[in-house]
Amino acid sequence: MSKFDEIMKRSGYSRATVSRVINRSPHVSDEARRIITEIMNELDYIPNRNAVSLSTGQTKQIGIVTAMIDELSLTFINQFMDTAMDYGFQTIVYMSRSDKQIELQAFEDLRSKRVDGLLIVTCVNDPGELKTYLQYGPMVSWQRMGNDEIPSIAMDQAQGYRLALEHLVSKGYTRIANVFGRSNSLNTKSRREAYETFMTSQGLPVWREAYQYSVFTSSDGETALRRMANGGELPQAVLCSNDYAAIGIMSEARRHNIHVPDQLAIVGFDDIELSRVLELTTIHNPIAEQAKQAFYHLWRVLGNEEHKATSLAYRLIERATT
Amino acid sequence: MSKFDEIMKRSGYSRATVSRVINRSPHVSDEARRIITEIMNELDYIPNRNAVSLSTGQTKQIGIVTAMIDELSLTFINQFMDTAMDYGFQTIVYMSRSDKQIELQAFEDLRSKRVDGLLIVTCVNDPGELKTYLQYGPMVSWQRMGNDEIPSIAMDQAQGYRLALEHLVSKGYTRIANVFGRSNSLNTKSRREAYETFMTSQGLPVWREAYQYSVFTSSDGETALRRMANGGELPQAVLCSNDYAAIGIMSEARRHNIHVPDQLAIVGFDDIELSRVLELTTIHNPIAEQAKQAFYHLWRVLGNEEHKATSLAYRLIERATT
């Protein structure tokens, strides 16, 4: 008698129920799960995961591809994992540390059906090449992809940036410095264009000399402020790549006896918990909602019902720094 | 001819070299890797990972078990992943969301040799049960385990806590409040004992009424400060579960016009980047070094050379809040 049959016999449950417990389906009573799991342990039964996969056609695993994890992507990944788990999926994180070969492992695992689908948080391989893997399973990206064949739930950051610019100009700040992240990213490009277009439309000067790049962390923010303070004319306001950079700028401004917001207004981006605690004006970024949408996309392509798409938007959160 | 043989024939490389490329060994020239990878792609060759594992005896995968990921464990996990990658290992994160069954999947994957070893960041199953899996492969834990059979690289937080207490008392603060994390964790127990023992040894009163628990985030810190401010006698100093809590307390104190450190001294724990930016006195926690030690432990038990163990210690970092 196979161990599987032995479990059926000893537990008195049907093949379907035993199979559901082995497959970790949520549609089993706690009682059945407890009894069957106990017998599995007694028999030292190790389900062959691949055999299980063949019977259901799915591994119930989703791969998460990312070059690295920082605080912001952590928020996104945590919410994605939570949602996936609510739907019975486990997740595997493939962190490539920007190594193209290691990143490709995730895509190869999609091809060999080790995972049912992929979430791309950030990737370093050319999207044009990665999209060939779409034939093996669904993918969805948080990163903007620059081609529309790999679906992306990225939002256009220009929209949020414009909210910040409108807010600053309406409060009378017109000499605005920009502190960006990666100089060649689509997001930076989009933000820079939003700034230049908006200023021009208002008949205000575009201040390209004040652009700073690669400002990611609070330490980077401190350095950015020192550059502004040493650079002659201080801006009236600074628009930041994210809240961490803004917190660094705010703290360093205090040490330079620059009064915020009278001498320098600061606007962050993302609206992390600390931005409320530290009273930073910022742009609310609906990160958790984007993570849910990313999962719903994979869920639908895997053959399940469609979730009603909710339209997401950035919001200005005015606090003490403007 | 098998695809493997076809790759050998077309590339002109030996079985060993082709095998190394398939196994992602670093000991291959870039040229060989490029040529062999190209031919693999032409032939649409998907290596059977399990077959690969049988030939090398290792999967070169390490599982990371954690209930959740927060900023602090992220620092630890990122460093562990970096070190593992330096040694040719990939990592899989099993996030259980405190579900015992899902957590066990990682241990079952150790049993079925899908991973070579496990790093336990936090776990919810009973360590006494988990240790039975040690027969299948090495494990190491960051969490304190309460038994010495699963090796743990956890440090005794009492040591760091005592540094903070000595510092506060030497500066004349004697009415000290404690803001803890999980009320039933070994770390909280250890910190509480350190406080009570130290105060008693100094002939100073032990202030149990001022204990607060479950203070993890900066929002929790704000609430903790409000409780202190509304609780009658304000402490002279507060010792915090971590830097985030301390930042919340510091910010909320400012809103209550409580001057830091004259009316309230604050000491954090861990020394995250923001604690320097925000000038918080704190205890430096050598998290990255612990992550390296955790990997070195697995590395050694997997049959490799031993790394010289460096002894790690907490350090007091005095800044503006004491």
PDB file of C-alpha atoms in Angstrom, chain A residues 24 33 37 40-41 44-47 49-50 61 68-71 74 77-78 81-83 85-86 90-97 101-102 104-105 108-109 111-112 114 133 136 217-220 222 244 247-248 251-252 254-255 273-274 276-279, chain B residues 24 33 37 40-41 44-47 49-50 61 68-71 74 77-78 81-83 85-86 90-97 101-102 104-105 108-109 111-112 114 133 136 217-220 222 244 247-248 251-252 254-255 273-274 276-279:
ATOM      1  CA  ARG A  24      -2.308  23.105   1.577  1.00  0.00           C
ATOM      2  CA  ARG A  33      -6.074  18.995   8.545  1.00  0.00           C
ATOM      3  CA  THR A  37      -1.088  16.019   9.216  1.00  0.00           C
ATOM      4  CA  MET A  40       1.572  12.166   7.622  1.00  0.00           C
ATOM      5  CA  ASN A  41       4.073  12.840  10.401  1.00  0.00           C
ATOM      6  CA  ASP A  44       7.187  10.228   7.841  1.00  0.00           C
ATOM      7  CA  TYR A  45       5.401  11.089   4.600  1.00  0.00           C
ATOM      8  CA  ILE A  46       7.160  13.673   2.455  1.00  0.00           C
ATOM      9  CA  PRO A  47       4.914  14.808  -0.379  1.00  0.00           C
ATOM     10  CA  ARG A  49       6.233  18.578  -4.493  1.00  0.00           C
ATOM     11  CA  ASN A  50       6.676  18.043  -8.195  1.00  0.00           C
ATOM     12  CA  GLN A  61       4.508  29.427  -5.729  1.00  0.00           C
ATOM     13  CA  MET A  68      17.811  44.340  -3.801  1.00  0.00           C
ATOM     14  CA  ILE A  69      15.344  45.111  -1.049  1.00  0.00           C
ATOM     15  CA  ASP A  70      15.189  48.520   0.565  1.00  0.00           C
ATOM     16  CA  GLU A  71      12.619  49.948   2.961  1.00  0.00           C
ATOM     17  CA  LEU A  74       9.962  45.990   1.458  1.00  0.00           C
ATOM     18  CA  ILE A  77       6.921  43.013  -1.152  1.00  0.00           C
ATOM     19  CA  ASN A  78       5.397  42.490   2.295  1.00  0.00           C
ATOM     20  CA  MET A  81       3.305  38.334   0.083  1.00  0.00           C
ATOM     21  CA  ASP A  82       0.368  38.938   2.395  1.00  0.00           C
ATOM     22  CA  THR A  83      -2.088  39.088  -0.479  1.00  0.00           C
ATOM     23  CA  MET A  85      -0.885  34.083   1.064  1.00  0.00           C
ATOM     24  CA  ASP A  86      -4.495  35.096   1.427  1.00  0.00           C
ATOM     25  CA  GLN A  90       3.674  31.037  -1.260  1.00  0.00           C
ATOM     26  CA  THR A  91       6.405  33.306  -2.497  1.00  0.00           C
ATOM     27  CA  ILE A  92      10.084  32.890  -3.227  1.00  0.00           C
ATOM     28  CA  VAL A  93      12.327  35.934  -3.333  1.00  0.00           C
ATOM     29  CA  TYR A  94      15.071  35.922  -5.985  1.00  0.00           C
ATOM     30  CA  MET A  95      17.471  38.680  -5.062  1.00  0.00           C
ATOM     31  CA  SER A  96      19.927  39.172  -7.897  1.00  0.00           C
ATOM     32  CA  ARG A  97      22.159  41.869  -6.426  1.00  0.00           C
ATOM     33  CA  GLN A 101      22.641  35.544 -14.616  1.00  0.00           C
ATOM     34  CA  ILE A 102      21.225  35.122 -11.133  1.00  0.00           C
ATOM     35  CA  LEU A 104      17.608  34.889 -15.093  1.00  0.00           C
ATOM     36  CA  GLN A 105      17.324  31.929 -12.706  1.00  0.00           C
ATOM     37  CA  GLU A 108      14.238  29.822 -15.912  1.00  0.00           C
ATOM     38  CA  ASP A 109      12.243  28.637 -12.898  1.00  0.00           C
ATOM     39  CA  ARG A 111      10.021  28.084 -17.697  1.00  0.00           C
ATOM     40  CA  SER A 112      10.567  24.848 -15.754  1.00  0.00           C
ATOM     41  CA  ARG A 114       8.903  25.683 -10.485  1.00  0.00           C
ATOM     42  CA  TYR A 133       9.449  34.180 -20.978  1.00  0.00           C
ATOM     43  CA  TYR A 136       5.803  30.107 -19.905  1.00  0.00           C
ATOM     44  CA  THR A 217      19.018  57.592   1.831  1.00  0.00           C
ATOM     45  CA  SER A 218      18.835  60.010   4.742  1.00  0.00           C
ATOM     46  CA  SER A 219      22.649  60.215   4.634  1.00  0.00           C
ATOM     47  CA  ASP A 220      22.447  61.143   0.957  1.00  0.00           C
ATOM     48  CA  GLU A 222      22.356  65.312   4.436  1.00  0.00           C
ATOM     49  CA  TYR A 244      14.283  59.261   3.582  1.00  0.00           C
ATOM     50  CA  ILE A 247      14.342  63.538   6.373  1.00  0.00           C
ATOM     51  CA  GLY A 248      18.096  63.794   5.845  1.00  0.00           C
ATOM     52  CA  SER A 251      17.774  67.194   9.815  1.00  0.00           C
ATOM     53  CA  GLU A 252      20.848  68.704   8.200  1.00  0.00           C
ATOM     54  CA  ARG A 254      18.384  72.189  11.336  1.00  0.00           C
ATOM     55  CA  ARG A 255      22.098  71.747  11.988  1.00  0.00           C
ATOM     56  CA  GLU A 273       5.181  56.172   8.511  1.00  0.00           C
ATOM     57  CA  LEU A 274       8.121  58.315   9.656  1.00  0.00           C
ATOM     58  CA  ARG A 276       3.919  61.569   9.564  1.00  0.00           C
ATOM     59  CA  VAL A 277       5.868  61.224  12.810  1.00  0.00           C
ATOM     60  CA  LEU A 278       8.423  63.824  11.663  1.00  0.00           C
ATOM     61  CA  GLU A 279       5.718  66.084  10.143  1.00  0.00           C
TER      62      GLU A 279
ATOM     63  CA  ARG B  24      26.741  28.217 -12.059  1.00  0.00           C
ATOM     64  CA  ARG B  33      30.259  30.625 -19.905  1.00  0.00           C
ATOM     65  CA  THR B  37      25.092  29.492 -22.323  1.00  0.00           C
ATOM     66  CA  MET B  40      22.111  25.931 -24.068  1.00  0.00           C
ATOM     67  CA  ASN B  41      19.712  28.622 -25.236  1.00  0.00           C
ATOM     68  CA  ASP B  44      16.355  25.188 -25.398  1.00  0.00           C
ATOM     69  CA  TYR B  45      18.168  23.169 -22.742  1.00  0.00           C
ATOM     70  CA  ILE B  46      16.602  23.356 -19.296  1.00  0.00           C
ATOM     71  CA  PRO B  47      18.855  21.763 -16.703  1.00  0.00           C
ATOM     72  CA  ARG B  49      17.855  21.212 -11.102  1.00  0.00           C
ATOM     73  CA  ASN B  50      17.331  18.088  -9.043  1.00  0.00           C
ATOM     74  CA  GLN B  61      20.357  27.200  -1.984  1.00  0.00           C
ATOM     75  CA  MET B  68       7.830  38.652   8.706  1.00  0.00           C
ATOM     76  CA  ILE B  69      10.405  41.161   7.517  1.00  0.00           C
ATOM     77  CA  ASP B  70      10.755  44.543   9.157  1.00  0.00           C
ATOM     78  CA  GLU B  71      13.431  47.182   8.684  1.00  0.00           C
ATOM     79  CA  LEU B  74      15.880  43.416   6.499  1.00  0.00           C
ATOM     80  CA  ILE B  77      18.708  39.381   5.759  1.00  0.00           C
ATOM     81  CA  ASN B  78      20.291  41.662   3.150  1.00  0.00           C
ATOM     82  CA  MET B  81      22.114  37.243   1.254  1.00  0.00           C
ATOM     83  CA  ASP B  82      25.134  39.284   0.219  1.00  0.00           C
ATOM     84  CA  THR B  83      27.530  37.025   2.075  1.00  0.00           C
ATOM     85  CA  MET B  85      26.115  35.149  -2.766  1.00  0.00           C
ATOM     86  CA  ASP B  86      29.789  35.893  -2.293  1.00  0.00           C
ATOM     87  CA  GLN B  90      21.379  31.634  -3.569  1.00  0.00           C
ATOM     88  CA  THR B  91      18.723  32.221  -0.947  1.00  0.00           C
ATOM     89  CA  ILE B  92      15.024  31.556  -0.730  1.00  0.00           C
ATOM     90  CA  VAL B  93      12.925  33.495   1.756  1.00  0.00           C
ATOM     91  CA  TYR B  94      10.124  31.561   3.472  1.00  0.00           C
ATOM     92  CA  MET B  95       7.879  34.124   5.104  1.00  0.00           C
ATOM     93  CA  SER B  96       5.379  32.340   7.310  1.00  0.00           C
ATOM     94  CA  ARG B  97       3.310  35.274   8.496  1.00  0.00           C
ATOM     95  CA  GLN B 101       2.344  25.001   8.790  1.00  0.00           C
ATOM     96  CA  ILE B 102       3.835  27.367   6.240  1.00  0.00           C
ATOM     97  CA  LEU B 104       7.338  23.949   8.468  1.00  0.00           C
ATOM     98  CA  GLN B 105       7.528  23.942   4.669  1.00  0.00           C
ATOM     99  CA  GLU B 108      10.447  19.980   4.956  1.00  0.00           C
ATOM    100  CA  ASP B 109      12.445  21.494   2.097  1.00  0.00           C
ATOM    101  CA  ARG B 111      14.511  17.302   4.621  1.00  0.00           C
ATOM    102  CA  SER B 112      13.851  16.809   0.912  1.00  0.00           C
ATOM    103  CA  ARG B 114      15.671  21.356  -1.805  1.00  0.00           C
ATOM    104  CA  TYR B 133      15.333  18.552  11.424  1.00  0.00           C
ATOM    105  CA  TYR B 136      18.784  16.672   7.475  1.00  0.00           C
ATOM    106  CA  THR B 217       7.351  51.364  15.495  1.00  0.00           C
ATOM    107  CA  SER B 218       7.695  55.136  15.553  1.00  0.00           C
ATOM    108  CA  SER B 219       3.899  55.358  15.887  1.00  0.00           C
ATOM    109  CA  ASP B 220       4.066  53.066  18.899  1.00  0.00           C
ATOM    110  CA  GLU B 222       4.418  58.379  19.961  1.00  0.00           C
ATOM    111  CA  TYR B 244      12.197  53.567  15.592  1.00  0.00           C
ATOM    112  CA  ILE B 247      12.391  58.407  17.175  1.00  0.00           C
ATOM    113  CA  GLY B 248       8.643  58.340  17.807  1.00  0.00           C
ATOM    114  CA  SER B 251       9.207  63.553  17.965  1.00  0.00           C
ATOM    115  CA  GLU B 252       6.169  63.369  20.201  1.00  0.00           C
ATOM    116  CA  ARG B 254       8.871  67.869  20.928  1.00  0.00           C
ATOM    117  CA  ARG B 255       5.144  68.288  20.242  1.00  0.00           C
ATOM    118  CA  GLU B 273      21.248  55.063   9.909  1.00  0.00           C
ATOM    119  CA  LEU B 274      18.437  57.432  10.923  1.00  0.00           C
ATOM    120  CA  ARG B 276      22.757  59.198  13.439  1.00  0.00           C
ATOM    121  CA  VAL B 277      20.867  61.591  11.169  1.00  0.00           C
ATOM    122  CA  LEU B 278      18.415  62.447  13.959  1.00  0.00           C
ATOM    123  CA  GLU B 279      21.184  62.553  16.619  1.00  0.00           C
TER     124      GLU B 279
END
